[in-house]
Short mmCIF file of C-alpha atoms in Angstrom, two decimals:
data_model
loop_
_atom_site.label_atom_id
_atom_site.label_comp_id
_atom_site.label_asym_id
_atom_site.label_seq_id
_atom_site.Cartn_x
_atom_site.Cartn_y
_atom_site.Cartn_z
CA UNK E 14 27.55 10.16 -6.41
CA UNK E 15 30.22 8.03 -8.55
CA UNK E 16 33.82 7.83 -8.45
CA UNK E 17 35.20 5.89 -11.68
CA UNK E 18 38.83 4.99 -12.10
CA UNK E 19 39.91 2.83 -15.66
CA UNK E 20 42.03 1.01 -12.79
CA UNK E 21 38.73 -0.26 -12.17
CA UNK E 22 38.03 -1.53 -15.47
CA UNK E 23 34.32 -2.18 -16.39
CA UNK E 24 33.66 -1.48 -12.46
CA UNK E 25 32.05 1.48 -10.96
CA UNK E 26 32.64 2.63 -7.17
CA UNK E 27 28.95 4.52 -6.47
CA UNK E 28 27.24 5.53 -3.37
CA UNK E 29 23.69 4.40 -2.62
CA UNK E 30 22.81 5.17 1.02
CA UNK E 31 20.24 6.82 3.46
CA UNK E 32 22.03 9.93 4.01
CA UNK E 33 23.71 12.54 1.77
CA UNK E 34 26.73 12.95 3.51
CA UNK E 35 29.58 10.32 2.54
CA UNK E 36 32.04 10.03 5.67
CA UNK E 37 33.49 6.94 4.83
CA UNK E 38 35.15 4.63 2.05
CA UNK E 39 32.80 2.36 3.67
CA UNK E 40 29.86 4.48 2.74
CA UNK E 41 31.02 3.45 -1.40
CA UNK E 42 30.15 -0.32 -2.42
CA UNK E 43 31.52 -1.57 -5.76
CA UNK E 44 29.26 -1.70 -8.72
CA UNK E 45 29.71 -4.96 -11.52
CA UNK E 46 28.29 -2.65 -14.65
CA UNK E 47 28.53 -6.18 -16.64
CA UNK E 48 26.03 -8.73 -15.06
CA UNK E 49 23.31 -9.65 -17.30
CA UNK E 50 23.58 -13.02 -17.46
CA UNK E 51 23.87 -12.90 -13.58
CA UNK E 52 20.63 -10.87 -13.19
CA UNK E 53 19.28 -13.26 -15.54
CA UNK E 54 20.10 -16.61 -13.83
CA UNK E 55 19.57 -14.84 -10.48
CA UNK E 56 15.84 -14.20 -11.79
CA UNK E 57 14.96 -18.12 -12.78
CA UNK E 58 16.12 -19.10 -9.03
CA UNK E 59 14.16 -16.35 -7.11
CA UNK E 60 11.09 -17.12 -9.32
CA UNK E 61 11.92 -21.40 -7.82
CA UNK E 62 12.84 -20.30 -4.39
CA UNK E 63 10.11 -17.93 -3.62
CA UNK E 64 7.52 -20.52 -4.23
CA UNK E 65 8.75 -22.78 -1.26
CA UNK E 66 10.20 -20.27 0.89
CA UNK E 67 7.06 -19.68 3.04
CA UNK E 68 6.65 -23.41 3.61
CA UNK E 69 10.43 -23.84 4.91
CA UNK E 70 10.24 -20.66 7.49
CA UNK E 71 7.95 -19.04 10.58
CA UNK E 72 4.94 -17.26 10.47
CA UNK E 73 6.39 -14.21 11.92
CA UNK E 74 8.75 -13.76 9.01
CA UNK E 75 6.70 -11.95 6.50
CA UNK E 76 8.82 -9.91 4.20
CA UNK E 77 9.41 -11.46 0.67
CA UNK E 78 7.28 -14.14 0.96
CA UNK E 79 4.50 -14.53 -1.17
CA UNK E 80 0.57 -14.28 0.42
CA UNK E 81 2.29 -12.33 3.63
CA UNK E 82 3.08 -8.48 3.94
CA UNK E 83 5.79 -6.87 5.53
CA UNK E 84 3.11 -4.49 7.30
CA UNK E 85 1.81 -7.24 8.88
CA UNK E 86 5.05 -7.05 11.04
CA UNK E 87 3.59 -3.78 12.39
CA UNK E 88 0.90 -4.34 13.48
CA UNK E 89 2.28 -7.16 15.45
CA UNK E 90 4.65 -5.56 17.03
CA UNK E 91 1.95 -2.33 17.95
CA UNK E 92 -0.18 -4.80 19.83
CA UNK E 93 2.46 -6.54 21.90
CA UNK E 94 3.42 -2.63 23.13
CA UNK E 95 -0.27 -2.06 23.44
CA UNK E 96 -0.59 -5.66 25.79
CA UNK E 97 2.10 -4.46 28.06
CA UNK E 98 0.75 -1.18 28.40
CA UNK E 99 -2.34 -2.37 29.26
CA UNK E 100 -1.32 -5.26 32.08
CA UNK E 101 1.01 -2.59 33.16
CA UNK E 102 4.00 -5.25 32.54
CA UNK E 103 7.78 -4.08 32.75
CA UNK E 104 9.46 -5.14 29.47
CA UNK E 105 12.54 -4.19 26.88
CA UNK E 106 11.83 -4.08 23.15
CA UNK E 107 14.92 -4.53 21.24
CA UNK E 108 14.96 -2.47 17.57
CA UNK E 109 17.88 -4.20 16.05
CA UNK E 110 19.44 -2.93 12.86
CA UNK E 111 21.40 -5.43 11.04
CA UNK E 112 24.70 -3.31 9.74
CA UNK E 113 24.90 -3.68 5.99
CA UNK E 114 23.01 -7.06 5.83
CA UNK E 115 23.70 -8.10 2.98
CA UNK E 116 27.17 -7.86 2.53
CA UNK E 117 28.06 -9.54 5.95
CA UNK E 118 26.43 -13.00 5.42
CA UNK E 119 28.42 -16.04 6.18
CA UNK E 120 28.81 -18.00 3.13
CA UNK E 121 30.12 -20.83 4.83
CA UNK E 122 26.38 -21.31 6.67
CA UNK E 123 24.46 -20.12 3.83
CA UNK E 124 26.19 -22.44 1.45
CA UNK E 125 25.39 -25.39 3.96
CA UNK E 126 21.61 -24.86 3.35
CA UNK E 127 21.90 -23.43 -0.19
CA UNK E 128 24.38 -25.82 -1.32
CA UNK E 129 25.65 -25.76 -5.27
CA UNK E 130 24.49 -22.11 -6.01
CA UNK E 131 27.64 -21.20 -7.17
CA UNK E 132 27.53 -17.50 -6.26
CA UNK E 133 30.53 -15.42 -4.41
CA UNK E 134 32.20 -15.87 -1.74
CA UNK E 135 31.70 -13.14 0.28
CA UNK E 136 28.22 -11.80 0.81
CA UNK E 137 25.56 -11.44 -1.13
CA UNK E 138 24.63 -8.69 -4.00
CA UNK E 139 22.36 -6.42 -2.79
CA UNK E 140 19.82 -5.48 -5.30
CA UNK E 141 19.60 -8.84 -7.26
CA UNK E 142 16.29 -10.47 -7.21
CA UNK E 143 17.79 -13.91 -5.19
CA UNK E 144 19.38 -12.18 -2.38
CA UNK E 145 16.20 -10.97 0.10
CA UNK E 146 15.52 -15.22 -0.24
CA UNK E 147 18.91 -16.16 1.07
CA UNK E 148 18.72 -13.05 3.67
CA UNK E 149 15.47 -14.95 4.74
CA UNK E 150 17.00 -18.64 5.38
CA UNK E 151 19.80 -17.24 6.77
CA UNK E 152 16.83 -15.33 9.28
CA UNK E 153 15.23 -18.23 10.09
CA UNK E 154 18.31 -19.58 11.70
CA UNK E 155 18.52 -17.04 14.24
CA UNK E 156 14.63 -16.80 14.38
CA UNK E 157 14.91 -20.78 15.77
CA UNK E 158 17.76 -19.87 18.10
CA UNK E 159 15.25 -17.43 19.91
CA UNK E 160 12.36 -19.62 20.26
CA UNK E 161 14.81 -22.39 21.74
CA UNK E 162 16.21 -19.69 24.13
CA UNK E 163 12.54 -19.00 25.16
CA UNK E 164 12.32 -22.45 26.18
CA UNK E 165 15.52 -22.76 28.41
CA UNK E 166 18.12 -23.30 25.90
CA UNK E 167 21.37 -21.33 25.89
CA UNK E 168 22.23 -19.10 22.71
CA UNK E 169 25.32 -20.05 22.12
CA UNK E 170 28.04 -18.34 19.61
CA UNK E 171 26.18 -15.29 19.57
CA UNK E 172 26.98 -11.61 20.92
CA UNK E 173 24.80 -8.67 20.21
CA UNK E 174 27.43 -6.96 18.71
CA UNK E 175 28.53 -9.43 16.50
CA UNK E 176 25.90 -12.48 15.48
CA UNK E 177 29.20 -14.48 14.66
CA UNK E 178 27.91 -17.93 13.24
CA UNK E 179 25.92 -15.64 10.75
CA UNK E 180 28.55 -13.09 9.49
CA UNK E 181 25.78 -10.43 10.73
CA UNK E 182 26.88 -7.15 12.71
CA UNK E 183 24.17 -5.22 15.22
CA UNK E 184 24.23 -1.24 13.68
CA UNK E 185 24.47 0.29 17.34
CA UNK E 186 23.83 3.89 15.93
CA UNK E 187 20.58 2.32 14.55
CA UNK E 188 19.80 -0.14 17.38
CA UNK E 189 17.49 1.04 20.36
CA UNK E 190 16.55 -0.21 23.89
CA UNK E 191 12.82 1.10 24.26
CA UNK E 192 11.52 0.27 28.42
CA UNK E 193 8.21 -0.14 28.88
CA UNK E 194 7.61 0.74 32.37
CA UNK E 195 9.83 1.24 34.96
CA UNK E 196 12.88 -1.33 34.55
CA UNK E 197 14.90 -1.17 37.27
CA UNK E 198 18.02 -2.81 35.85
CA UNK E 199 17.81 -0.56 32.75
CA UNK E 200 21.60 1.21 32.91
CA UNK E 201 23.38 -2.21 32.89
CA UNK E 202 20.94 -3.39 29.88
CA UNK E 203 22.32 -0.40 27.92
CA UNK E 204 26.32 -1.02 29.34
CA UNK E 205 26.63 -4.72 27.96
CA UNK E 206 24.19 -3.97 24.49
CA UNK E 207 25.94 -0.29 23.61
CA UNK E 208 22.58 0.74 22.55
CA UNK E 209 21.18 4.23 22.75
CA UNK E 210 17.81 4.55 25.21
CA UNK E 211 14.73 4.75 22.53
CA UNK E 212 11.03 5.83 24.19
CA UNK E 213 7.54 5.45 22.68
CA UNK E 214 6.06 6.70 20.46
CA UNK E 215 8.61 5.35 18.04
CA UNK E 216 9.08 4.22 14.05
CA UNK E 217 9.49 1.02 12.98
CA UNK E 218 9.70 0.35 9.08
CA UNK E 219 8.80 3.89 8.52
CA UNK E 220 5.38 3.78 10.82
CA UNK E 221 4.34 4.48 14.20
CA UNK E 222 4.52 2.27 17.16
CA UNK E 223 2.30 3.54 20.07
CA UNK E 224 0.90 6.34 18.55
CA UNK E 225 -2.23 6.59 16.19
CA UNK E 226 -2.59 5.24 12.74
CA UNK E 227 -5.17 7.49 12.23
CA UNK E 228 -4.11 10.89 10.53
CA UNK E 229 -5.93 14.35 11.73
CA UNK E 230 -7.60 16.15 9.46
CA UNK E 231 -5.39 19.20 10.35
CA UNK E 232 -1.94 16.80 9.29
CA UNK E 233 -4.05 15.69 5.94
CA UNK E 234 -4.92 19.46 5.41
CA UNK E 235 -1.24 20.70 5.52
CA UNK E 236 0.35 17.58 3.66
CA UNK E 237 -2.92 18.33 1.02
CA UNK E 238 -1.47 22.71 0.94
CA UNK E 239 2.43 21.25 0.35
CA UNK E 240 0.84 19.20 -2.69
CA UNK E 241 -0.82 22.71 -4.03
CA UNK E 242 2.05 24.48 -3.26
CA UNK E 243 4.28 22.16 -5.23
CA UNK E 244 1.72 21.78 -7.96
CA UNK E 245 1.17 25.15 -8.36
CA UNK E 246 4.81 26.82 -7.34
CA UNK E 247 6.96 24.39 -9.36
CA UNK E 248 8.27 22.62 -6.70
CA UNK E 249 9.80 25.45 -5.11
CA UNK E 250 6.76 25.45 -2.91
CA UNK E 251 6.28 28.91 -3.32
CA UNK E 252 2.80 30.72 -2.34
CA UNK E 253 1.03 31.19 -5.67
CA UNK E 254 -2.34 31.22 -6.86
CA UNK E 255 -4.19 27.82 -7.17
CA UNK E 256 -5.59 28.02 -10.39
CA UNK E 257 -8.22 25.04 -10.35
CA UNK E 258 -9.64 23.86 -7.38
CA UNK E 259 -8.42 21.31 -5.67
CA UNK E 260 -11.31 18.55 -5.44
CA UNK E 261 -11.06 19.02 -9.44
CA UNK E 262 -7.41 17.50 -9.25
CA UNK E 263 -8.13 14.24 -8.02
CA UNK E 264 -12.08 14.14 -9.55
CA UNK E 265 -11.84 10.87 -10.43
CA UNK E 266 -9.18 7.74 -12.47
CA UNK E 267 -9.47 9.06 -16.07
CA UNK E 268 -7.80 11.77 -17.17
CA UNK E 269 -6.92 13.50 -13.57
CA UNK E 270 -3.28 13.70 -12.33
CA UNK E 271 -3.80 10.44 -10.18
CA UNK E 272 -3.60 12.34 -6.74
CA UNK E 273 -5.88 11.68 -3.75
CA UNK E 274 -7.51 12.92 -1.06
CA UNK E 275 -5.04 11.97 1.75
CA UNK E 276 -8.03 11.59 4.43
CA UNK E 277 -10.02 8.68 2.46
CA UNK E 278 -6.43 7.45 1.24
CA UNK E 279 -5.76 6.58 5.10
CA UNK E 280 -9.47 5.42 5.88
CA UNK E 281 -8.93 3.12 2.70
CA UNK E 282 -5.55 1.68 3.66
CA UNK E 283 -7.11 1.29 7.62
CA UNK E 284 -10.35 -0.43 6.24
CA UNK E 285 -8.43 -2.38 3.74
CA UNK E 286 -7.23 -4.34 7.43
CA UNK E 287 -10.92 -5.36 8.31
CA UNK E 288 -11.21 -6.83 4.78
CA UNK E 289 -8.64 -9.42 5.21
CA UNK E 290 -8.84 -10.19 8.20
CA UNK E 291 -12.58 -11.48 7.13
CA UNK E 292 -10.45 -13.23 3.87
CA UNK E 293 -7.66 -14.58 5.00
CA UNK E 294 -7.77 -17.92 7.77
CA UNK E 295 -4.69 -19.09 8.61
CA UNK E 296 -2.59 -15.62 8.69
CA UNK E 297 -0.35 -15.16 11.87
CA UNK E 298 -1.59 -11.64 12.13
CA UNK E 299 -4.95 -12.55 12.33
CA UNK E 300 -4.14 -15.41 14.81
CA UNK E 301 -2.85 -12.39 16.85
CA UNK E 302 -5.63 -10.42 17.21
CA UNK E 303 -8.34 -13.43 17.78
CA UNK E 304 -5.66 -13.93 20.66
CA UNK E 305 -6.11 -10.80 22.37
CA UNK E 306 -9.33 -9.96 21.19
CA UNK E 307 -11.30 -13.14 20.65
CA UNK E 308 -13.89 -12.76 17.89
CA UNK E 309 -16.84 -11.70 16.94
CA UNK E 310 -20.23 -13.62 16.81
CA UNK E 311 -19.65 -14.56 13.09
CA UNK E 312 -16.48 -14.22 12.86
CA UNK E 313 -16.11 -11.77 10.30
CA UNK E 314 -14.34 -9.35 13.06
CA UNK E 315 -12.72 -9.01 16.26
CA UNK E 316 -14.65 -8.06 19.67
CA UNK E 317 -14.58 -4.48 20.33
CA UNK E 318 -11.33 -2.58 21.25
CA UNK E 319 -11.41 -1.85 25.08
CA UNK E 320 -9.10 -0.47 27.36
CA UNK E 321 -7.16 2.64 28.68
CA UNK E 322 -4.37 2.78 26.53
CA UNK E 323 -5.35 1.16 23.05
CA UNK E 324 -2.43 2.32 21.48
CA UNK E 325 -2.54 -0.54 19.00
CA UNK E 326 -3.07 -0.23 15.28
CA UNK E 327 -6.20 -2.73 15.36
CA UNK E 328 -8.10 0.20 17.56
CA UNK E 329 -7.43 2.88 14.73
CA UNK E 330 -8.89 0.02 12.49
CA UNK E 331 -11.81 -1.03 14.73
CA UNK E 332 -12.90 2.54 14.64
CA UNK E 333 -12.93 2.91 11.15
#
């Protein structure tokens, strides 16, 4: 959806967003239709900065940084739910939402560690290669504040509605308080946060959290009939004839329609798991699970998977 005024000049008002429905002015963000040599300069220092980046911040920071994956963040997070499920230990996971990240950074602190960049002064532009970089430095800041408050020390100028030496807002319609257990103090948690109550199984990045990796062939079998349907219905998934069957589709690389058989798509994908964690040494993920699940005779694996819940994502991919 656009809006365009010549007030505007060579500037666009558009809406890019999650939902359809637009509510708000706020929901609209201002478009610079004119930035080429921005996008180009913008380019050279993401292409410098992303080559240091992962020396300069944690191991548990993992999106944008070269030789790390984003997913690797999941399964992380699915074994610490799975640990205090299994030791039966009372906790509170916290899924934050940062409100419009990008366009709430403090300049003032980002400027202090990115010094002479000579970009705007008020947040930064989402979609340009540079900003996820910046996003991450500015991160890392808050990321040290939490493992000093682990050890004692008190986090000072923050609030969780407001992370105010950042510029960074808390979404509270996206934020969650997920128990696991029974926490006893649980109502005044949720009265000083303003979060909603979340429960498991939940989503985080778009996946599962306590809850199985592993799709059922009956879920593979109607996602596989919606792709016939749509193939053979013209997207108005209408019930129609199939008029070549469907193992022909997805035969083989050359020359099919590049579709594939959802059920060894997800074994592939889970398998693909057990492959690096036999490649890769030093990766924080894989110092997680040799944590909890010490390794095999080896070393090319973990030990077995054993226990009453195993909700983690490293059982789906032991049984694989």
């Amino acid at each position: 959806m656009r809006i365009e005024d010549r007030a505007l000049g060579v500037y666009g008002l558009e809406y890019w967003g999650e939902k359809g429905d637009v509510e708000e002015l706020k929901d609209f963000r201002l478009i610079n239709l004119v930035g080429g040599l921005y996008k180009l300069l913008a380019k050279v220092l993401a292409n410098r900065l992303k080559l240091a980046v992962g020396e300069v911040v944690s191991k548990n920071q993992h999106a944008f940084i070269q030789g790390r994956q984003i997913l690797d963040t999941v399964l992380i997070a699915s074994e610490a739910i799975d640990s205090r499920l299994e030791n039966n230990n009372p906790s509170l996971f916290l899924k934050l939402d940062i409100e419009k990240a990008y366009d709430h950074v403090n300049w003032d602190y980002l400027l202090s560690i990115m010094s002479n960049m000579g970009f705007g002064q008020r947040g930064l532009r989402q979609g340009d290669p540079l900003s996820p970089y910046l996003f991450i430095l500015v991160m890392e800041a808050l990321n040290q504040l939490l493992f000093k408050a682990r050890r004692g020390a008190p986090l000072r100028g923050l609030r969780w509605e407001e992370v105010a030496i950042f510029g960074l807002k808390v979404n509270r319609d996206k934020s969650e308080v997920i128990p696991v257990g029974r926490i006893e103090s649980l109502e005044d948690v949720v009265s000083v946060m303003g979060f909603r109550v979340g429960k498991l199984p939940t989503s985080y990045l778009g996946l599962p959290l306590s809850a199985s990796f592993k799709s059922s062939r009956n879920v593979c079998a109607r996602c596989e009939k919606i792709q016939k349907d749509f193939l053979w219905g013209s997207g108005a998934l209408e019930k129609k004839p199939h008029l070549v069957n469907w193992s022909l589709v997805y035969a083989n690389k050359e020359g099919d329609l590049r579709i594939r058989s959802l059920v060894a798509l997800n074994k592939a994908f889970l398998r693909k798991w057990s492959w690096r964690f036999a490649e890769e040494r030093e990766s924080f993920w894989k110092q997680v699970i040799i944590g909890k699940f010490e390794l095999e005779e080896g070393g090319w694996c973990s030990r077995g998977v054993r226990g009453v819940y195993s909700v983690g994502m490293w059982n789906a991919i032991r049984k694989e």
